[in-house]
CSV table of C-alpha atoms in Angstrom, one decimal:
chain,number,residue,atom,x,y,z
A,19,MET,CA,23.1,4.8,22.5
A,20,GLY,CA,20.4,3.6,19.7
A,21,LEU,CA,18.0,1.0,20.1
A,22,THR,CA,16.2,-0.8,17.8
A,23,SER,CA,13.7,-3.8,17.3
A,24,ALA,CA,13.9,-5.6,14.3
A,25,LEU,CA,10.4,-6.9,13.0
A,26,ALA,CA,10.9,-8.2,9.0
A,27,GLY,CA,9.1,-11.2,7.3
A,28,CYS,CA,5.2,-11.1,6.8
A,29,SER,CA,4.5,-7.6,5.9
A,30,PHE,CA,3.7,-5.5,8.8
A,31,GLY,CA,4.6,-8.1,11.3
A,32,GLY,CA,5.9,-12.0,11.2
A,33,ARG,CA,9.1,-12.1,12.9
A,34,GLU,CA,9.5,-11.9,17.0
A,35,ALA,CA,11.2,-8.9,17.6
A,36,VAL,CA,15.1,-8.6,18.2
A,37,GLU,CA,16.4,-6.1,20.1
A,38,THR,CA,20.0,-5.0,19.3
A,39,GLU,CA,21.7,-2.3,21.1
A,40,VAL,CA,24.0,-0.2,18.3
A,41,GLU,CA,26.4,2.5,19.1
A,42,THR,CA,28.7,4.0,16.2
A,43,GLU,CA,31.6,6.1,16.9
A,44,THR,CA,32.7,8.9,14.7
A,45,ALA,CA,36.5,10.5,14.4
A,46,ASP,CA,35.8,13.1,16.6
A,47,GLY,CA,35.0,10.7,19.5
A,48,GLY,CA,31.1,11.7,18.8
A,49,VAL,CA,28.0,9.0,19.1
A,50,THR,CA,26.1,8.7,15.6
A,51,GLU,CA,23.4,6.8,15.6
A,52,PRO,CA,24.0,3.9,12.4
A,53,GLY,CA,22.2,2.4,9.9
A,54,ASN,CA,21.3,4.9,7.5
A,55,PHE,CA,21.8,2.5,4.3
A,56,PHE,CA,20.5,5.2,2.0
A,57,GLU,CA,22.3,8.3,0.6
A,58,GLN,CA,20.8,11.3,2.4
A,59,GLY,CA,19.2,13.8,0.4
A,60,PRO,CA,18.7,17.4,1.3
A,61,THR,CA,16.5,18.2,4.2
A,62,VAL,CA,12.6,19.1,4.0
A,63,GLY,CA,10.1,20.2,6.2
A,64,ILE,CA,6.4,18.6,7.9
A,65,GLU,CA,3.7,20.4,8.6
A,66,THR,CA,0.9,19.2,10.4
A,67,VAL,CA,-2.7,19.4,8.9
A,68,ALA,CA,-4.6,16.6,10.7
A,69,THR,CA,-4.8,14.5,14.2
A,70,GLY,CA,-7.3,12.1,15.9
A,71,LEU,CA,-7.2,10.0,13.6
A,72,VAL,CA,-6.3,6.1,14.5
A,73,SER,CA,-4.4,4.7,11.4
A,74,PRO,CA,-5.6,7.4,7.8
A,75,SER,CA,-4.8,4.5,5.4
A,76,ALA,CA,-5.0,6.9,1.8
A,77,LEU,CA,-5.5,10.1,0.9
A,78,VAL,CA,-8.2,10.8,-1.7
A,79,VAL,CA,-8.7,13.9,-4.0
A,80,ALA,CA,-12.2,14.6,-6.0
A,81,ASP,CA,-13.9,16.9,-6.6
A,82,ASP,CA,-10.8,19.5,-5.6
A,83,THR,CA,-11.5,18.0,-2.2
A,84,ARG,CA,-10.0,15.9,0.2
A,85,PHE,CA,-10.4,12.7,1.7
A,86,VAL,CA,-8.5,10.9,4.8
A,87,VAL,CA,-9.7,7.4,5.1
A,88,ASP,CA,-8.6,5.5,8.3
A,89,GLN,CA,-8.5,2.1,8.6
A,90,VAL,CA,-10.7,1.6,10.7
A,91,GLY,CA,-13.8,2.4,9.5
A,92,THR,CA,-14.2,6.0,8.8
A,93,VAL,CA,-13.6,8.2,5.5
A,94,TYR,CA,-13.4,12.4,6.5
A,95,VAL,CA,-13.3,15.4,4.5
A,96,HIS,CA,-10.5,17.8,5.2
A,97,ASP,CA,-10.3,21.4,4.5
A,98,ASP,CA,-7.9,24.4,5.1
A,99,ASP,CA,-9.5,24.0,8.5
A,100,GLY,CA,-8.9,20.0,9.5
A,101,LEU,CA,-10.8,17.0,9.4
A,102,ARG,CA,-14.9,17.9,9.0
A,103,SER,CA,-16.0,16.4,12.7
A,104,THR,CA,-18.6,14.5,10.6
A,105,PRO,CA,-17.7,11.6,9.0
A,106,PHE,CA,-18.3,11.2,4.8
A,107,LEU,CA,-19.2,7.7,4.9
A,108,ASP,CA,-18.7,5.4,8.4
A,109,LEU,CA,-18.1,1.9,7.7
A,110,SER,CA,-17.3,0.8,10.8
A,111,ASP,CA,-20.3,-1.2,12.2
A,112,ARG,CA,-19.3,-3.5,9.0
A,113,LEU,CA,-16.1,-4.5,9.4
A,114,VAL,CA,-14.3,-7.6,10.8
A,115,ALA,CA,-12.9,-6.8,14.7
A,116,LEU,CA,-10.2,-5.4,13.7
A,117,GLY,CA,-6.9,-6.2,16.6
A,118,GLN,CA,-9.3,-9.2,17.6
A,119,ASP,CA,-8.5,-12.7,17.5
A,120,LEU,CA,-4.8,-12.2,15.8
A,121,PRO,CA,-2.2,-15.0,15.7
A,122,ASN,CA,0.9,-14.0,17.6
A,123,TRP,CA,3.2,-13.5,14.6
A,124,VAL,CA,0.6,-10.9,13.1
A,125,ALA,CA,1.9,-7.3,14.5
A,126,TYR,CA,-0.3,-5.0,13.0
A,127,ASP,CA,-3.9,-5.5,11.5
A,128,GLU,CA,-3.5,-5.5,8.3
A,129,ARG,CA,-7.9,-5.4,8.0
A,130,GLY,CA,-10.0,-2.4,8.0
A,131,LEU,CA,-11.0,0.2,5.2
A,132,LEU,CA,-8.4,-0.3,3.5
A,133,GLY,CA,-9.0,1.5,0.4
A,134,LEU,CA,-10.9,4.3,-2.0
A,135,ALA,CA,-11.8,6.2,-4.8
A,136,PHE,CA,-14.7,8.3,-7.1
A,137,HIS,CA,-16.0,7.9,-10.2
A,138,PRO,CA,-14.4,9.9,-12.3
A,139,GLU,CA,-17.0,12.2,-13.2
A,140,TYR,CA,-17.6,12.6,-9.6
A,141,PRO,CA,-19.8,14.9,-8.0
A,142,THR,CA,-21.7,14.7,-11.6
A,143,ASP,CA,-21.9,10.8,-11.3
A,144,ARG,CA,-22.3,10.3,-7.8
A,145,ARG,CA,-20.6,6.8,-7.7
A,146,LEU,CA,-16.9,6.0,-4.9
A,147,TYR,CA,-15.8,2.2,-5.1
A,148,VAL,CA,-14.5,0.8,-1.5
A,149,ARG,CA,-12.5,-1.8,-0.5
A,150,TYR,CA,-13.3,-3.1,3.2
A,151,SER,CA,-12.5,-6.4,5.1
A,152,ALA,CA,-15.9,-7.7,6.5
A,153,PRO,CA,-16.6,-10.9,9.1
A,154,SER,CA,-17.7,-13.8,7.9
A,155,ASP,CA,-20.2,-16.5,8.9
A,156,ASP,CA,-18.2,-19.6,7.7
A,157,PRO,CA,-15.2,-21.2,10.2
A,158,GLU,CA,-12.8,-21.5,7.7
A,159,LEU,CA,-12.5,-18.4,6.9
A,160,ASP,CA,-10.6,-15.4,8.2
A,161,HIS,CA,-12.8,-12.6,6.9
A,162,ARG,CA,-14.3,-11.7,3.2
A,163,GLU,CA,-12.4,-9.1,1.2
A,164,ARG,CA,-15.0,-6.6,-0.5
A,165,LEU,CA,-15.1,-4.2,-3.5
A,166,VAL,CA,-18.1,-2.0,-3.1
A,167,GLU,CA,-20.0,0.5,-4.9
A,168,PHE,CA,-21.7,3.2,-2.6
A,169,ARG,CA,-23.5,6.4,-4.1
A,170,ALA,CA,-22.7,9.8,-2.2
A,171,THR,CA,-26.1,12.0,-1.4
A,172,GLU,CA,-27.5,14.5,-3.6
A,173,ASP,CA,-26.1,17.5,-1.4
A,174,GLY,CA,-22.6,15.5,-1.3
A,175,THR,CA,-22.1,15.4,2.3
A,176,GLY,CA,-21.9,12.1,2.4
A,177,VAL,CA,-22.8,8.0,1.4
A,178,ASP,CA,-26.0,7.2,1.2
A,179,PRO,CA,-25.2,3.9,3.3
A,180,ASP,CA,-28.7,1.6,1.8
A,181,SER,CA,-27.1,1.8,-1.4
A,182,GLU,CA,-24.0,-0.9,-1.5
A,183,ARG,CA,-23.6,-2.4,-4.2
A,184,VAL,CA,-20.9,-5.4,-3.8
A,185,LEU,CA,-18.8,-6.5,-7.2
A,186,LEU,CA,-16.3,-8.3,-5.6
A,187,ASP,CA,-16.1,-10.6,-2.1
A,188,MET,CA,-13.7,-12.9,-1.9
A,189,PRO,CA,-12.7,-15.3,0.2
A,190,TRP,CA,-9.6,-14.8,3.4
A,191,PRO,CA,-8.6,-17.2,5.4
A,192,ARG,CA,-6.1,-15.2,6.5
A,193,PRO,CA,-5.7,-11.9,8.7
A,194,ILE,CA,-2.8,-10.5,6.3
A,195,HIS,CA,-1.9,-9.1,3.0
A,196,GLN,CA,-5.2,-7.7,1.6
A,197,ALA,CA,-3.1,-5.2,0.0
A,198,GLY,CA,-6.4,-2.3,-0.8
A,199,THR,CA,-5.2,0.2,-2.9
A,200,LEU,CA,-7.8,1.8,-5.9
A,201,GLU,CA,-6.9,4.1,-8.6
A,202,PHE,CA,-8.6,4.9,-11.5
A,203,GLY,CA,-6.6,5.4,-14.5
A,204,SER,CA,-6.6,7.9,-17.8
A,205,ASP,CA,-8.2,5.0,-19.4
A,206,GLY,CA,-11.8,5.3,-17.4
A,207,TYR,CA,-11.3,1.5,-15.7
A,208,LEU,CA,-10.8,0.7,-12.2
A,209,TYR,CA,-7.9,-0.9,-10.1
A,210,GLY,CA,-7.2,-2.5,-7.9
A,211,ALA,CA,-4.4,-3.7,-6.0
A,212,LEU,CA,-5.0,-7.8,-4.2
A,213,GLY,CA,-2.2,-9.3,-2.1
A,214,ASP,CA,-1.7,-13.1,-1.9
A,215,GLY,CA,-3.5,-13.5,1.5
A,216,LEU,CA,-0.4,-14.9,3.1
A,217,ASN,CA,-0.4,-18.0,-0.1
A,218,PRO,CA,2.6,-17.0,-1.5
A,219,PHE,CA,2.1,-20.1,-4.8
A,220,ASN,CA,-1.3,-16.9,-5.4
A,221,GLY,CA,1.4,-14.8,-7.2
A,222,GLN,CA,1.6,-17.3,-10.4
A,223,ASP,CA,-1.8,-18.5,-10.3
A,224,ILE,CA,-3.7,-16.9,-13.3
A,225,ASP,CA,-6.6,-18.2,-12.2
A,226,GLU,CA,-7.0,-16.5,-8.6
A,227,LEU,CA,-6.9,-12.6,-7.9
A,228,LYS,CA,-5.1,-12.7,-5.3
A,229,GLY,CA,-1.0,-11.5,-5.6
A,230,SER,CA,-2.2,-9.0,-8.9
A,231,ILE,CA,-3.2,-5.6,-9.8
A,232,ILE,CA,-7.0,-6.4,-11.5
A,233,ARG,CA,-9.1,-3.7,-14.4
A,234,ILE,CA,-12.6,-3.1,-14.3
A,235,ASP,CA,-14.7,-1.2,-16.1
A,236,VAL,CA,-17.6,0.1,-13.5
A,237,ASP,CA,-19.7,1.5,-16.0
A,238,GLY,CA,-20.4,-1.5,-18.2
A,239,ARG,CA,-21.5,-5.8,-17.8
A,240,THR,CA,-20.1,-7.8,-19.1
A,241,GLY,CA,-22.6,-11.3,-18.9
A,242,ASP,CA,-23.7,-11.9,-15.5
A,243,LEU,CA,-20.8,-10.1,-14.0
A,244,PRO,CA,-21.9,-6.3,-12.1
A,245,TYR,CA,-19.3,-4.9,-13.7
A,246,GLY,CA,-17.3,-4.7,-17.4
A,247,ILE,CA,-13.8,-7.1,-18.4
A,248,PRO,CA,-12.4,-4.3,-20.4
A,249,GLU,CA,-11.8,-6.2,-24.4
A,250,ASP,CA,-7.6,-5.0,-23.7
A,251,ASN,CA,-7.5,-6.4,-20.3
A,252,PRO,CA,-4.5,-9.0,-21.4
A,253,LEU,CA,-6.2,-12.6,-20.5
A,254,VAL,CA,-9.1,-11.6,-22.7
A,255,GLY,CA,-9.6,-14.9,-24.9
A,256,THR,CA,-7.3,-17.0,-22.9
A,257,GLU,CA,-6.4,-19.2,-20.2
A,258,GLY,CA,-6.1,-17.1,-17.0
A,259,ARG,CA,-8.7,-14.1,-14.8
A,260,ASP,CA,-9.8,-11.6,-17.7
A,261,GLU,CA,-9.6,-9.4,-14.6
A,262,LEU,CA,-6.2,-9.8,-14.1
A,263,TYR,CA,-4.0,-6.6,-15.2
A,264,ALA,CA,-0.4,-7.5,-14.2
A,265,TRP,CA,0.4,-10.3,-11.4
A,266,GLY,CA,3.2,-11.8,-9.6
A,267,PHE,CA,2.7,-9.6,-6.6
A,268,ARG,CA,3.0,-10.4,-2.6
A,269,ASN,CA,1.3,-7.9,-0.9
A,270,PRO,CA,0.8,-4.0,-2.9
A,271,TRP,CA,0.3,-2.5,0.0
A,272,LYS,CA,-0.1,1.4,-1.5
A,273,MET,CA,-0.1,2.1,-5.5
A,274,ALA,CA,-1.0,5.9,-7.6
A,275,PHE,CA,-0.5,6.7,-10.9
A,276,SER,CA,2.0,9.4,-13.1
A,277,GLY,CA,0.6,10.2,-15.4
A,278,ASP,CA,-0.1,7.3,-17.5
A,279,ARG,CA,2.4,4.9,-15.5
A,280,LEU,CA,1.1,3.0,-13.1
A,281,ILE,CA,4.2,3.0,-9.4
A,282,VAL,CA,3.4,-0.3,-7.1
A,283,GLY,CA,5.2,-0.5,-3.8
A,284,ASP,CA,5.8,-4.8,-2.8
A,285,VAL,CA,6.0,-5.8,0.3
A,286,GLY,CA,8.9,-7.8,0.9
A,287,GLN,CA,9.0,-11.3,3.1
A,288,ALA,CA,13.2,-12.7,3.7
A,289,THR,CA,15.3,-9.6,3.1
A,290,TRP,CA,14.1,-7.2,0.3
A,291,GLU,CA,11.6,-4.3,-0.6
A,292,GLU,CA,10.9,-3.3,-3.7
A,293,ILE,CA,9.2,-0.3,-6.5
A,294,ASN,CA,7.4,-1.7,-9.3
A,295,VAL,CA,6.7,-0.4,-12.9
A,296,VAL,CA,3.1,-1.9,-13.8
A,297,GLU,CA,3.6,-3.3,-17.2
A,298,ARG,CA,0.0,-5.0,-19.1
A,299,GLY,CA,0.2,-8.3,-18.8
A,300,GLY,CA,3.8,-7.9,-17.2
A,301,ASN,CA,4.7,-10.9,-14.2
A,302,TYR,CA,6.4,-9.2,-11.3
A,303,GLY,CA,7.8,-12.9,-10.0
A,304,TRP,CA,6.6,-13.4,-6.2
A,305,PRO,CA,6.9,-16.0,-5.2
A,306,LEU,CA,10.6,-17.2,-7.5
A,307,LYS,CA,12.1,-13.6,-7.1
A,308,GLU,CA,11.8,-11.1,-3.9
A,309,GLY,CA,13.4,-7.7,-5.5
A,310,TYR,CA,16.5,-8.6,-8.2
A,311,HIS,CA,17.0,-11.6,-5.9
A,312,CYS,CA,16.0,-15.5,-6.4
A,313,HIS,CA,13.9,-16.5,-4.0
A,314,ASP,CA,12.2,-19.6,-2.6
A,315,PRO,CA,8.9,-20.5,-1.8
A,316,GLN,CA,9.1,-23.5,0.3
A,317,LEU,CA,11.7,-22.3,2.5
A,318,GLY,CA,10.5,-18.6,2.1
A,319,THR,CA,14.5,-17.2,1.6
A,320,SER,CA,16.2,-15.1,-0.5
A,321,ALA,CA,19.6,-15.9,-1.7
A,322,GLU,CA,22.0,-14.5,-4.8
A,323,GLY,CA,22.9,-16.8,-7.6
A,324,GLU,CA,21.7,-18.0,-10.9
A,325,CYS,CA,17.8,-17.1,-10.7
A,326,VAL,CA,13.9,-18.3,-12.7
A,327,VAL,CA,13.7,-15.5,-15.5
A,328,GLU,CA,10.7,-17.2,-16.9
A,329,SER,CA,8.0,-18.1,-15.1
A,330,ALA,CA,6.1,-21.8,-15.4
A,331,ARG,CA,3.8,-20.4,-18.6
A,332,GLY,CA,7.0,-19.0,-20.0
A,333,GLU,CA,6.8,-15.1,-18.8
A,334,THR,CA,9.8,-13.3,-18.3
A,335,LEU,CA,9.5,-12.0,-14.4
A,336,ILE,CA,10.0,-7.8,-14.5
A,337,ASP,CA,12.4,-7.0,-12.2
A,338,PRO,CA,11.3,-3.8,-9.7
A,339,VAL,CA,13.5,-0.1,-10.4
A,340,LEU,CA,14.3,-0.3,-7.4
A,341,GLU,CA,14.9,-2.3,-4.2
A,342,PHE,CA,16.0,-2.5,-0.1
A,343,PRO,CA,17.0,-4.6,2.9
A,344,HIS,CA,15.5,-5.1,5.6
A,345,PHE,CA,18.7,-5.1,7.6
A,346,ASP,CA,22.0,-3.7,6.6
A,347,ASP,CA,25.3,-5.4,6.2
A,348,GLU,CA,26.5,-4.8,9.2
A,349,GLY,CA,23.2,-5.8,10.7
A,350,TYR,CA,21.4,-3.0,11.6
A,351,PRO,CA,17.9,-2.4,10.5
A,352,VAL,CA,17.2,-0.5,7.8
A,353,GLY,CA,12.9,-1.3,7.4
A,354,PHE,CA,10.8,-3.7,7.3
A,355,ALA,CA,7.8,-2.5,4.6
A,356,VAL,CA,7.0,-0.1,1.6
A,357,ILE,CA,5.1,2.1,1.3
A,358,GLY,CA,4.8,2.3,-2.0
A,359,GLY,CA,4.7,6.8,-3.1
A,360,HIS,CA,3.8,9.0,-5.9
A,361,VAL,CA,5.9,11.7,-8.4
A,362,HIS,CA,5.9,14.9,-6.8
A,363,THR,CA,4.8,17.1,-8.3
A,364,GLY,CA,4.8,20.4,-5.8
A,365,PRO,CA,6.9,23.5,-4.6
A,366,VAL,CA,8.9,21.2,-2.6
A,367,ASP,CA,12.1,21.5,-4.3
A,368,ALA,CA,13.9,18.4,-3.0
A,369,ALA,CA,11.1,15.8,-4.2
A,370,ARG,CA,10.2,17.7,-7.0
A,371,ASP,CA,9.7,14.9,-10.4
A,372,GLU,CA,11.5,12.2,-7.9
A,373,TYR,CA,9.4,9.7,-6.7
A,374,LEU,CA,8.0,9.7,-3.1
A,375,PHE,CA,7.8,6.9,-1.2
A,376,GLY,CA,8.5,5.5,2.3
A,377,VAL,CA,9.8,2.9,5.0
A,378,PHE,CA,7.1,2.0,7.1
A,379,THR,CA,9.3,1.6,10.3
A,380,SER,CA,12.4,-0.8,11.5
A,381,SER,CA,11.2,-0.4,15.0
A,382,PHE,CA,9.1,-2.9,17.5
A,383,THR,CA,9.5,-0.2,20.0
A,384,THR,CA,9.0,3.1,18.3
A,385,ALA,CA,7.6,4.9,15.5
A,386,ALA,CA,10.6,4.7,13.3
A,387,GLY,CA,9.3,5.5,9.4
A,388,ARG,CA,11.2,7.4,6.6
A,389,LEU,CA,11.1,9.2,3.5
A,390,LEU,CA,13.3,8.1,0.5
A,391,VAL,CA,13.0,9.5,-2.5
A,392,ALA,CA,13.5,8.0,-6.2
A,393,THR,CA,15.0,9.5,-9.5
A,394,PRO,CA,12.7,8.1,-12.8
A,395,THR,CA,14.1,6.6,-15.1
A,396,GLU,CA,13.4,5.4,-18.3
A,397,SER,CA,15.3,1.7,-18.2
A,398,GLY,CA,17.4,0.0,-15.0
A,399,ARG,CA,17.6,1.0,-11.6
A,400,TRP,CA,16.1,4.3,-9.9
A,401,PRO,CA,18.6,5.1,-7.3
A,402,ILE,CA,17.5,6.6,-4.0
A,403,ARG,CA,18.5,9.1,-1.0
A,404,GLU,CA,17.2,9.4,1.8
A,405,LEU,CA,15.0,12.8,2.8
A,406,ARG,CA,15.9,14.4,5.7
A,407,VAL,CA,13.5,15.5,8.0
A,408,ASP,CA,13.1,19.1,9.6
A,409,GLY,CA,13.2,17.9,13.5
A,410,GLY,CA,13.0,14.4,12.2
A,411,LEU,CA,9.9,11.8,11.4
A,412,ASP,CA,7.7,10.4,14.4
A,413,ILE,CA,6.2,8.4,12.7
A,414,GLN,CA,5.0,4.7,10.7
A,415,VAL,CA,4.6,5.2,7.6
A,416,LEU,CA,1.2,4.5,6.1
A,417,SER,CA,0.0,6.0,2.8
A,418,PHE,CA,0.9,9.2,1.0
A,419,GLY,CA,-1.6,11.7,-0.9
A,420,GLN,CA,-1.2,14.5,-3.7
A,421,HIS,CA,-3.4,17.6,-3.8
A,422,ASP,CA,-2.6,20.4,-6.3
A,423,GLY,CA,0.9,19.8,-5.8
A,424,ASP,CA,1.0,19.7,-2.8
A,425,SER,CA,2.4,15.8,-1.5
A,426,TYR,CA,1.0,14.5,2.2
A,427,VAL,CA,2.9,12.1,4.2
A,428,LEU,CA,-0.1,9.7,6.5
A,429,GLY,CA,1.2,8.0,10.0
A,430,THR,CA,1.2,7.1,12.8
A,431,ARG,CA,2.7,8.2,15.8
A,432,ALA,CA,2.1,4.7,17.7
A,433,ALA,CA,5.0,2.0,18.3
A,434,LEU,CA,3.9,-1.6,17.0
A,435,ALA,CA,4.6,-2.7,20.1
A,436,GLU,CA,1.7,0.0,22.0
A,437,ASP,CA,-0.9,-1.1,19.9
A,438,PRO,CA,-1.3,1.4,17.4
A,439,LEU,CA,-5.4,0.6,15.8
A,440,SER,CA,-6.1,1.1,20.0
A,441,GLN,CA,-4.5,5.0,19.6
A,442,GLU,CA,-5.9,8.1,17.6
A,443,GLN,CA,-2.5,8.5,16.6
A,444,GLY,CA,-3.4,8.8,13.3
A,445,VAL,CA,-1.4,12.1,11.8
A,446,VAL,CA,-1.7,13.9,8.2
A,447,TYR,CA,1.4,15.8,7.1
A,448,ARG,CA,2.1,18.1,4.3
A,449,LEU,CA,5.7,18.0,3.2
A,450,THR,CA,7.2,21.4,3.0
A,451,SER,CA,11.0,23.4,2.0
């Protein structure tokens, strides 16, 4: 007898938890867990390499050093002995109060320390870039989303807290859909993921940064801006915000480069989760489409049928490279938030040259994440398989990282019903054969 709980809808929360008892008999009279949905792939192992975190939201590498970001405000150096005891960066006193005054439809506080990227010339250039959720004095706002620059200390053991320089300070009316991943491309520009702020129409509003991937030059200045605008950004000289690189996203929770290809996971609302390959100037459809399906932004529902294929400006809406539903055809939960990953290039044969990504959870009462791989193709949909984990996967998957060919899976062993941000149940696993 498997007991699952459905928490579909708005990102990591949104609908009431629905308890569903499920049982499937095999031909020999045994009982199996239903709702696999995905084609079952090979088995991999996982090795615990870090514990004592709350909600590890990123693993970033700079100067051949791993840094683990904890959503509650800290960044730790991670080496072969585990996490160093003293944080490399501690912004906990600059964050909005996590877990407090949330509406009852928010099951997992998405605010906090959300993104980190080091300058491509680090440590020669000691700058690093951070996305975090700051308090607001405006009672009409929930908080403010900031993109800031810091400098590491000369000895490289930490960050000068007084070196903060604000690049973007964005009003955020609701405590959800911030996204937050930061990545430098091979072009030297900084790419940042911004959710729609729970206003779906932001995804198609090119005068708004929300619901987009932005691209800026941290080494330059354009006019009075504290950063430069790359001349080949798609809207330079035309209507819309010059910072925009691609738009039409709902909550692009995690993204990473594979060579020059930027691959983004976008969390769905009504029914479908999706992965996108980002093109310059691309419109990825939200809220006119969800996955490959028609979406009604007024009703918040998705359906089959004849879909809108162009934006009001005549842009072709770009389909994702893969999708999966919140529930299978029999009503069993599949997963309620996609977690974008990366193309694995390391020694684990089961995932080599495959796009490794995950499912946040399929249960309210159990940490029930899933590991998936998809085979990148030049066109069309990427076929998906689920990786079986030797001994099982006991976390809600929050993020992925990579270093020297190794892939890392970050998550929490706390279930949604257990107030995950109040517990040190965060863990980092390394993928093994």
